[in-house]
Short mmCIF file of C-alpha atoms and ligand atoms in Angstrom, two decimals:
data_model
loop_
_atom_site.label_atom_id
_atom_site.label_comp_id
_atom_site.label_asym_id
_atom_site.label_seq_id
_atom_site.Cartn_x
_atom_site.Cartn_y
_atom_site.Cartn_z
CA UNK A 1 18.52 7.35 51.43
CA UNK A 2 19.99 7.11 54.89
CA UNK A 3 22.27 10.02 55.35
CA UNK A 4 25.79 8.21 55.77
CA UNK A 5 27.63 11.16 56.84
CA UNK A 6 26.03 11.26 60.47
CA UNK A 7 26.45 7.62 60.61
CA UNK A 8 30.00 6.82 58.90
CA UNK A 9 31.39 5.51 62.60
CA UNK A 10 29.32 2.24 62.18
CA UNK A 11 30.17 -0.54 59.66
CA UNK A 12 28.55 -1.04 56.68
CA UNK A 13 27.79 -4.79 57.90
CA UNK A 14 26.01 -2.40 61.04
CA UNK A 15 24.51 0.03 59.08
CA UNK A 16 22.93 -2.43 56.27
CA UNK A 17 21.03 -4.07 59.78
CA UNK A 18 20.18 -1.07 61.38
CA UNK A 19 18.73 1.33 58.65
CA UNK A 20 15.73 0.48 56.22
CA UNK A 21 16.02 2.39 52.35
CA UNK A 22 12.20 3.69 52.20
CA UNK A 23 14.07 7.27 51.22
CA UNK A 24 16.25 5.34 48.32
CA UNK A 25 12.99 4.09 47.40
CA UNK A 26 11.34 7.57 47.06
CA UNK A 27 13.59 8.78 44.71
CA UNK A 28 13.61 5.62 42.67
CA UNK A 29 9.76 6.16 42.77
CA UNK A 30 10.20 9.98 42.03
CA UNK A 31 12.84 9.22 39.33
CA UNK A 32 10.48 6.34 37.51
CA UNK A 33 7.34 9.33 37.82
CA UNK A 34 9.39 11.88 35.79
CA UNK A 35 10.79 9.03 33.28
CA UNK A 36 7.64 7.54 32.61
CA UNK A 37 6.66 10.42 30.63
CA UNK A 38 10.05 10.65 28.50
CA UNK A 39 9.36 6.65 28.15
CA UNK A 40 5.57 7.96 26.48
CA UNK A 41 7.46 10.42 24.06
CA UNK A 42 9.99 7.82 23.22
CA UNK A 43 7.28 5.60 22.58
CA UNK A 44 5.37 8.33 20.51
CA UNK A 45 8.43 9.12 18.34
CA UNK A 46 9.69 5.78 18.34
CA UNK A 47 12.89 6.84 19.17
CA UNK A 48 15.83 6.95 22.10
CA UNK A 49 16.24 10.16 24.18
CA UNK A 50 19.45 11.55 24.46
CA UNK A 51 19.33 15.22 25.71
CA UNK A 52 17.69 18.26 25.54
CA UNK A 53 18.05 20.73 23.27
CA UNK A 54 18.52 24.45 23.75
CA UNK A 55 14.78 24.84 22.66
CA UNK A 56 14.08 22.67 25.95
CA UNK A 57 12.44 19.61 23.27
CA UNK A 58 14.09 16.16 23.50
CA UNK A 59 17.32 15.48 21.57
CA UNK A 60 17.29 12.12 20.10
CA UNK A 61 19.84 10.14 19.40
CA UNK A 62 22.24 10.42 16.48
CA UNK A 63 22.17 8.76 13.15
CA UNK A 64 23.93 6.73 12.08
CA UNK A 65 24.42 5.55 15.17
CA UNK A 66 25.05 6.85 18.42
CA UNK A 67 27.37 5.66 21.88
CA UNK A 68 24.32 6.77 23.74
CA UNK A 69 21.85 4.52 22.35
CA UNK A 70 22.21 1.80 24.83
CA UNK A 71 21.63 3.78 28.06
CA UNK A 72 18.13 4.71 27.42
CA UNK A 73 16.71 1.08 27.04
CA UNK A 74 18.93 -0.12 30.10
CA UNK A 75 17.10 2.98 32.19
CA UNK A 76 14.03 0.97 31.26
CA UNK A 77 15.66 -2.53 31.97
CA UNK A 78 16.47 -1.23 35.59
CA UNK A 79 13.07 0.13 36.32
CA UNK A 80 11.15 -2.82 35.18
CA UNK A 81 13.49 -4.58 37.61
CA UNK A 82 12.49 -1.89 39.98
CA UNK A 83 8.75 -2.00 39.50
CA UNK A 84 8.05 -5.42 37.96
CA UNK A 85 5.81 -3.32 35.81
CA UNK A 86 5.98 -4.72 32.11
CA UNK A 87 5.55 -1.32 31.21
CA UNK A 88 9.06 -0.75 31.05
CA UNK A 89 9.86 -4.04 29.71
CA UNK A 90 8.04 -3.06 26.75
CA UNK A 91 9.93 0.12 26.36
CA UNK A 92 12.97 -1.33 27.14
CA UNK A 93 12.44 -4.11 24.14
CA UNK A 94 10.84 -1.01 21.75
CA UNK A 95 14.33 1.35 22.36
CA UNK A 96 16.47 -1.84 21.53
CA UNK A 97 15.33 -3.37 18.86
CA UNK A 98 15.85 0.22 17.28
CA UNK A 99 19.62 -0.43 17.55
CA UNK A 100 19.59 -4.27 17.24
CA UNK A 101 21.42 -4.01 13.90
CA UNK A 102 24.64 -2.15 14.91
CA UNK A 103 25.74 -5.07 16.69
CA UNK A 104 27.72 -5.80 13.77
CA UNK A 105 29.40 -2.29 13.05
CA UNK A 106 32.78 -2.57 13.43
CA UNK A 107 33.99 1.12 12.80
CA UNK A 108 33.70 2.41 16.61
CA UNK A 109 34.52 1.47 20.04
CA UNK A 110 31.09 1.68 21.68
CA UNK A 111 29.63 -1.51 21.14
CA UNK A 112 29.99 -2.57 25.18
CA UNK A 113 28.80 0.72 25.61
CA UNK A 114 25.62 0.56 23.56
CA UNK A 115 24.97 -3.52 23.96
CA UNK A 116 26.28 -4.21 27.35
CA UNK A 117 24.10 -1.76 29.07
CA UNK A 118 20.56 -2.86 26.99
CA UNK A 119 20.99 -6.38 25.78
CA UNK A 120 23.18 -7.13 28.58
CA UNK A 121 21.22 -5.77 31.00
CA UNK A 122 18.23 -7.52 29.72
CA UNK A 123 19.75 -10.40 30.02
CA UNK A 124 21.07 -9.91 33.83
CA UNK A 125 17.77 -8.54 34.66
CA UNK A 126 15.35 -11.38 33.39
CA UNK A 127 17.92 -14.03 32.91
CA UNK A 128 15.92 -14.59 29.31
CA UNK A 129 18.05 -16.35 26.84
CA UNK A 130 17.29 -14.57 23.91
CA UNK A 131 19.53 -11.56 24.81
CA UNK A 132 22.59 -13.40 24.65
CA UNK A 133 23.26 -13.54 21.11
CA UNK A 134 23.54 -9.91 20.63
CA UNK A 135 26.13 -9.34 23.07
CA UNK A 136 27.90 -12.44 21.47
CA UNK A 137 27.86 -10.87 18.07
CA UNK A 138 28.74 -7.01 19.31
CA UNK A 139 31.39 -8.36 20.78
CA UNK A 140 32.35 -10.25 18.00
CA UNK A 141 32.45 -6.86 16.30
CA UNK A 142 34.32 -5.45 19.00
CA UNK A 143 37.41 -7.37 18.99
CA UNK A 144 38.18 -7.12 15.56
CA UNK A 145 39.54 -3.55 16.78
CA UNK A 146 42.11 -5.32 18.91
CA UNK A 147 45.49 -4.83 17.77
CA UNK A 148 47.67 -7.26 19.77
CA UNK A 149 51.21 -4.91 18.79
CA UNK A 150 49.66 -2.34 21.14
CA UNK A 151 47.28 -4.47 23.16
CA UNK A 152 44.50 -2.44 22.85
CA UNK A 153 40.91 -2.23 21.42
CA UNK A 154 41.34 0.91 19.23
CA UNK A 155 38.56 3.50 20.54
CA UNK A 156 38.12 5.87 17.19
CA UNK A 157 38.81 5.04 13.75
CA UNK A 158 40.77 8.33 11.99
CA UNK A 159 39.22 8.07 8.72
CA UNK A 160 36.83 10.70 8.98
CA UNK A 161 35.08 13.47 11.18
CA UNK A 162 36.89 15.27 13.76
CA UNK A 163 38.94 12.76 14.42
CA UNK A 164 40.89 12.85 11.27
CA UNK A 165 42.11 16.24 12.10
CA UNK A 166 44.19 15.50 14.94
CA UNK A 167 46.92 13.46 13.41
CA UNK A 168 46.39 10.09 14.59
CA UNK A 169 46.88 7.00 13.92
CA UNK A 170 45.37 4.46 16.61
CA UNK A 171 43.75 6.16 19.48
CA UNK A 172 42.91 4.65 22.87
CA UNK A 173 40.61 6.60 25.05
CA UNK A 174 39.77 5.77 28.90
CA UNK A 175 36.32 5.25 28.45
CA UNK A 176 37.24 2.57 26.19
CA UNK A 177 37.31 0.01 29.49
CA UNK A 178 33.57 1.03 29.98
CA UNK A 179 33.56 -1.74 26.92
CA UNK A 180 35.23 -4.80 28.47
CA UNK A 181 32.28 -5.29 30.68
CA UNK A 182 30.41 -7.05 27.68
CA UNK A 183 33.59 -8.93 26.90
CA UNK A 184 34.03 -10.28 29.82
CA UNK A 185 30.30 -10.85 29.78
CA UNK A 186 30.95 -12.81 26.52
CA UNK A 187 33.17 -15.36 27.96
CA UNK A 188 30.83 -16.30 30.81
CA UNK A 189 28.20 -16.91 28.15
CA UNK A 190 30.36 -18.90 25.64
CA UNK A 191 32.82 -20.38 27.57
CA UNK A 192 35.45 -18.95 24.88
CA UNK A 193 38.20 -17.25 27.37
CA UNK A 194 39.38 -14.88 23.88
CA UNK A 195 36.71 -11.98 24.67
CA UNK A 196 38.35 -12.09 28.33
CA UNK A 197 41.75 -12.58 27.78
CA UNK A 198 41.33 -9.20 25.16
CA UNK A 199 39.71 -7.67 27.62
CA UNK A 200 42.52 -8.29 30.24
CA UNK A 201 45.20 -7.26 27.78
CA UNK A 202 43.28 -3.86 27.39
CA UNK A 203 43.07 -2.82 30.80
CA UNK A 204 46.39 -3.95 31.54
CA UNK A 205 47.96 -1.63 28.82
CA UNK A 206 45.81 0.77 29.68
CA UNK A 207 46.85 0.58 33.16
CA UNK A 208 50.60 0.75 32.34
CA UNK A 209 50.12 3.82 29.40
CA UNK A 210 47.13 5.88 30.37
CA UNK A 211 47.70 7.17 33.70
CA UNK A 212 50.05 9.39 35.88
CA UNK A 213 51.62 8.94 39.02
CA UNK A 214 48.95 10.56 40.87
CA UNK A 215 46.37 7.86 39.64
CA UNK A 216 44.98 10.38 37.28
CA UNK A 217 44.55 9.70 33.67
CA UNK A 218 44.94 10.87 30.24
CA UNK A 219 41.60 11.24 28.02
CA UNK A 220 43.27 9.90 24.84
CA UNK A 221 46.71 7.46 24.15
CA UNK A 222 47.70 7.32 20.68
CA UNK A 223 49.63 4.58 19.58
CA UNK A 224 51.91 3.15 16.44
CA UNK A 225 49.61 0.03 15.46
CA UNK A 226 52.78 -1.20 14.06
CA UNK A 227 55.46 -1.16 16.98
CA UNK A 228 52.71 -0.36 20.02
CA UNK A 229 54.67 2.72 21.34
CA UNK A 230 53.09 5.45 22.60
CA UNK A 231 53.14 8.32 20.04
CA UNK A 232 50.61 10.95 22.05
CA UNK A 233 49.18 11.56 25.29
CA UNK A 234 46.19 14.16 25.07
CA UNK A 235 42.75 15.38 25.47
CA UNK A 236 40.11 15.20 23.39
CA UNK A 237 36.98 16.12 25.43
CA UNK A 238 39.11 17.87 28.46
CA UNK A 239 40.34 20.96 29.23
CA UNK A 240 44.08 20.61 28.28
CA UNK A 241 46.49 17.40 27.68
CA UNK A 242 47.33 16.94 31.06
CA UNK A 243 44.46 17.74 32.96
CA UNK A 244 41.72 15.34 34.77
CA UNK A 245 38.54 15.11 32.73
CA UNK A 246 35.85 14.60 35.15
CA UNK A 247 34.07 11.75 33.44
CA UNK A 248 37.25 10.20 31.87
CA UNK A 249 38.68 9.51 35.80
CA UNK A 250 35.12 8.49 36.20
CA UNK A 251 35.00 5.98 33.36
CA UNK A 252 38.43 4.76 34.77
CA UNK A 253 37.66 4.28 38.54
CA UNK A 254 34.12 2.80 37.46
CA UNK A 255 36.28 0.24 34.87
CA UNK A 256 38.94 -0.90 37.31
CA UNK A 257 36.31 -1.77 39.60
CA UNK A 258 34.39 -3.49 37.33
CA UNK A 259 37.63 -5.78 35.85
CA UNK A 260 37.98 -6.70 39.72
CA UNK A 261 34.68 -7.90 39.67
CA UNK A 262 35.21 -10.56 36.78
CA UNK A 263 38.98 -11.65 37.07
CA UNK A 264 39.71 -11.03 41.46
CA UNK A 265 42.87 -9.59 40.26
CA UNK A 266 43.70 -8.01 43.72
CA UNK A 267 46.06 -5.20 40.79
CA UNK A 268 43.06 -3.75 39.66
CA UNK A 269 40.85 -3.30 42.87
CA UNK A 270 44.44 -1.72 44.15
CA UNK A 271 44.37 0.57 40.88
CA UNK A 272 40.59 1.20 41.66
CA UNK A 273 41.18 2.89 44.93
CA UNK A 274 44.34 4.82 43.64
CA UNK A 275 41.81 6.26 41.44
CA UNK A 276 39.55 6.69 44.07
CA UNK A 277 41.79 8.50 46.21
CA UNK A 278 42.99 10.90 43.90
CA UNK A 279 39.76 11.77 42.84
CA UNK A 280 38.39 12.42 46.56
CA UNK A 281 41.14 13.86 47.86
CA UNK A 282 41.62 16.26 45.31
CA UNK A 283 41.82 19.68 45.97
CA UNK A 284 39.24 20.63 42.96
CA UNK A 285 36.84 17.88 44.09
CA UNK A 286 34.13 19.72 45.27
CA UNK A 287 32.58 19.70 48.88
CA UNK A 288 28.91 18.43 47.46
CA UNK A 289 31.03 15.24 45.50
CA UNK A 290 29.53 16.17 42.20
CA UNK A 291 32.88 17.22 40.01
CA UNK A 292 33.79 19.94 38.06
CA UNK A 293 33.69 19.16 34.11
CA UNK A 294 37.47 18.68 34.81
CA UNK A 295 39.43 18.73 37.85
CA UNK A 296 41.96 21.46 36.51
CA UNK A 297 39.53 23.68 34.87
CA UNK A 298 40.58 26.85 34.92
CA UNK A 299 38.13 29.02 36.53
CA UNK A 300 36.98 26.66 39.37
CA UNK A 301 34.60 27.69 41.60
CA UNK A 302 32.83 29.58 38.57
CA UNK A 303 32.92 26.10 36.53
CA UNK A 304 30.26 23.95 35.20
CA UNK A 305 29.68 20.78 36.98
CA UNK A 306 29.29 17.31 35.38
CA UNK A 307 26.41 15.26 37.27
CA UNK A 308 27.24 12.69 34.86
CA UNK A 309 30.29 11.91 36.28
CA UNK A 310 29.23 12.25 39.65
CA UNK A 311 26.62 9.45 38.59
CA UNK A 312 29.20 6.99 37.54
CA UNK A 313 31.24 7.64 40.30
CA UNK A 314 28.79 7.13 42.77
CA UNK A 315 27.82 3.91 41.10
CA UNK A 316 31.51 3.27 40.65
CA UNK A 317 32.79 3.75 44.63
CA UNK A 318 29.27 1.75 45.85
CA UNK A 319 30.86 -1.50 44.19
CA UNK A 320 33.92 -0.16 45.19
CA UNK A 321 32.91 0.04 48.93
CA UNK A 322 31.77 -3.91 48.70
CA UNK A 323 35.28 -5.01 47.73
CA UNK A 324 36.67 -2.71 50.55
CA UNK A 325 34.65 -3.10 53.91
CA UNK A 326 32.13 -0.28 53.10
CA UNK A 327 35.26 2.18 52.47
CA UNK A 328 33.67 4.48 49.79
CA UNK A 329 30.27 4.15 50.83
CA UNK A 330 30.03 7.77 52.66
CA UNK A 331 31.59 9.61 49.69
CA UNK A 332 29.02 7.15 47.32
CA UNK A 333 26.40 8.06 49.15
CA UNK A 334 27.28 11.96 50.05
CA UNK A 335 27.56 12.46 45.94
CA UNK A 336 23.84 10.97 45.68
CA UNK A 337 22.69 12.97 48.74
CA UNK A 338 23.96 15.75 46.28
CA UNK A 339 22.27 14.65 43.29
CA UNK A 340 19.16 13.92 45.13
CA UNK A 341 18.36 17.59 46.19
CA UNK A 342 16.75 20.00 44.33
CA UNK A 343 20.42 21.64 42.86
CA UNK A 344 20.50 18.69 40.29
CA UNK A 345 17.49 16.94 40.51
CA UNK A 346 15.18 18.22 37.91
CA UNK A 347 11.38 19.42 39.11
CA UNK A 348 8.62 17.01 37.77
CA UNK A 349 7.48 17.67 33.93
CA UNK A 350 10.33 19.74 33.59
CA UNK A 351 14.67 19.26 32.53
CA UNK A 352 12.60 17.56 28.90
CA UNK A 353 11.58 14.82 31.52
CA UNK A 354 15.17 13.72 32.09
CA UNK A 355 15.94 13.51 36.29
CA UNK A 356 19.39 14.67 36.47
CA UNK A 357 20.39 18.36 34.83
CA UNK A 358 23.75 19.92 34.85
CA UNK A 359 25.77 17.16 32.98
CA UNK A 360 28.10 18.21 30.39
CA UNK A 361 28.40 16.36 26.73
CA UNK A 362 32.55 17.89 25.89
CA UNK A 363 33.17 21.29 26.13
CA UNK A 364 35.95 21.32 23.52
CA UNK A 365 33.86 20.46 20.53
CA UNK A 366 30.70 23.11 22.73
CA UNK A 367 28.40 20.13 22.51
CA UNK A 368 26.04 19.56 25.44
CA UNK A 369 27.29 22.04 27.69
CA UNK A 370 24.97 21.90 31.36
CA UNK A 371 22.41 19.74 30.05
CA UNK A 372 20.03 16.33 31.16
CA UNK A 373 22.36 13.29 29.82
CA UNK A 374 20.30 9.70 29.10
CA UNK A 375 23.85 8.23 30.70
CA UNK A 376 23.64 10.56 33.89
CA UNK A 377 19.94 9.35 34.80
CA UNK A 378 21.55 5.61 33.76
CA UNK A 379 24.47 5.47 36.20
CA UNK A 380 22.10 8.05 38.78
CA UNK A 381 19.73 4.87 38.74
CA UNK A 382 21.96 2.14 38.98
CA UNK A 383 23.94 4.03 41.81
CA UNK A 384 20.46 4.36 43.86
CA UNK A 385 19.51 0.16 42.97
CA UNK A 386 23.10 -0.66 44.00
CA UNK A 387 22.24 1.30 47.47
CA UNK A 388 18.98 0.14 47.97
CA UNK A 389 20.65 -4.05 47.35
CA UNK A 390 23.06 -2.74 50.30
CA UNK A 391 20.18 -1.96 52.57
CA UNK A 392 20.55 1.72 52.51
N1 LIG B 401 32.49 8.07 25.78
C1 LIG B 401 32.19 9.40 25.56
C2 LIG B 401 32.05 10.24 26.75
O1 LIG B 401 32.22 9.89 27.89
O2 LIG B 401 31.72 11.39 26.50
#
């Protein structure tokens, strides 16, 4: 990709006429080399990659299900749009079909998560009709976790696993907006405004209970289903209750942006670049763009990065920088730079076949600590497509 940084004094309207994105094009080509063999073991195994484990093999995804499982068959989705090479269609319908049936789980949050970015993306991609009825019923499944006393989509249910330790009793995480996209997708498809208008209500309660006054925001809001107050605000996958988890500010500037994009509420591009702001101008935000696991970590310099959220964010500030006169496209562009060079870009054959290393699963519960994430490589590709539509 172009390098921005020498070139930030021209407009983006300038720079999209003036450069050509052979380099973005490289590393898409690099990125599809290394992936095509993961796509042959995933094939072999008929199964999604995940991670790798500390053995260096592939970690596949969880049963029963996992949040994961949709990023893997939207990699493929984007590089058969990439490549035109039905290769990766074929994976890309092989890895889904595998999760086809949770569409109609109801128990967890993640259904725009695991449906939006593999059915939905199927269906953005080829514009084929017979993706649409997927996201229709996940998202059928997803609402019945609205609650309109709190006006939220409740993220975990507290019944079991680690979860039913903590004491709560309807918990609302940040990363929950990641799963309005497929709402919102919903209504375009049906024409029935009640995925959107739940999907409104969520980020607007979110907006009002889940951050501070710096634009930062809490990982986890737990609310009385009864009354809708606010009866906690803490962490679950950070480093303390009122710190900045990387990925959860990245979850929230990528979601902001994204509810601009489908409603042209002028409130949430605003909240977008409040996000933005304090996530660039913070004093813990590193000089290469990538973050820290979590902006208050204690021992920063000597802490573990998150590529992850670097991903998202650079996908998150490109769209960003089209609402906004190119505004975030130099920081977009300096955090792929980052992710491009050898530091977190893995050599070829190795990194279990994953591109990006150093990501970081949550810390807290010592899971996937500095480790290839399917969902970095997903958000690393989709940043790189959304550079190379700009031009760049
Ligand atoms: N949604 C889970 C995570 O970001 O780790």
């Amino acid at each position: 990709m172009i390098k921005l940084t020498t070139l930030w004094l021209l407009s983006s309207t300038v720079l999209a006429c003036t450069t050509n994105n052979s380099n973005t094009d490289s590393i898409l080509q690099r990125a599809e080399k290394q992936l095509t063999v993961l796509r042959a073991s995933s094939l072999q195994d008929n199964n999604i990659p995940r991670s790798m484990n500390k053995e260096g093999h592939i970690r596949w995804i969880e049963t029963p299900y996992d949040w994961t499982e949709g990023f893997w068959p939207g990699t493929c989705w984007m590089l058969y749009q990439q490549t035109q090479d039905e290769k990766w269609k074929e994976a890309a319908i092989a890895a889904q079909k595998l999760i086809e049936h949770h569409k109609d789980l109801t128990n967890d949050h993640d259904l725009g998560f695991i449906f939006n970015n593999s059915y939905g993306k199927a269906y953005r991609i080829t514009g084929e009709g017979q993706y649409k009825q997927v996201l229709i019923d996940a998202s059928n499944s997803l609402i019945t976790r609205f609650n309109k006393n709190v006006g939220c989509l409740q993220s975990w249910d507290v019944v079991d696993n680690w979860q039913a330790e903590r004491g709560w009793k309807f918990p609302v995480i940040i990363d929950n907006l990641m799963n309005l996209e497929m709402l919102f997708e919903a209504s375009n498809i049906t024409g029935d405004s009640s995925y959107r208008n739940i999907a409104i209500t969520h980020a607007n309660t979110t907006m009002k209970n889940h951050f501070r006054p710096d634009g930062s925001s809490y990982h986890v809001i737990d609310y009385d289903p009864t009354t809708g107050e606010v009866l906690h605000k803490v962490t679950a996958q950070g480093f303390a209750d009122e710190s900045a988890w990387a990925r959860g500010q990245a979850w929230a500037l990528y979601g902001y942006t994204m509810c601009f994009r489908y409603t042209r509420d002028k409130r949430y591009l605003d909240f977008a670049e409040k996000i933005a702001q304090f996530i660039l101008n913070h004093p813990n935000y590193p000089k290469d763009g990538v973050p820290y696991w979590d902006f208050n970590a204690p021992n920063i310099p000597n802490e573990i990065r998150d590529a992850s959220a670097g991903a998202i964010m650079a996908s998150a500030l490109l769209e960003l920088s089209s609402y906004t006169n190119g505004k975030y496209l130099q920081a977009a562009s300096h955090i792929l730079d980052s992710l491009d060079g050898d530091t977190y870009t893995a050599k070829q054959g190795e990194n279990g076949n994953f591109v990006l290393k150093h990501s970081v699963g949550s810390i807290p519960h010592g899971n996937e600590i500095d480790v290839p994430l399917n969902y970095a490589d997903y958000y690393y590709i989709e940043a790189l497509i959304r550079l190379k539509e700009r031009g760049l």
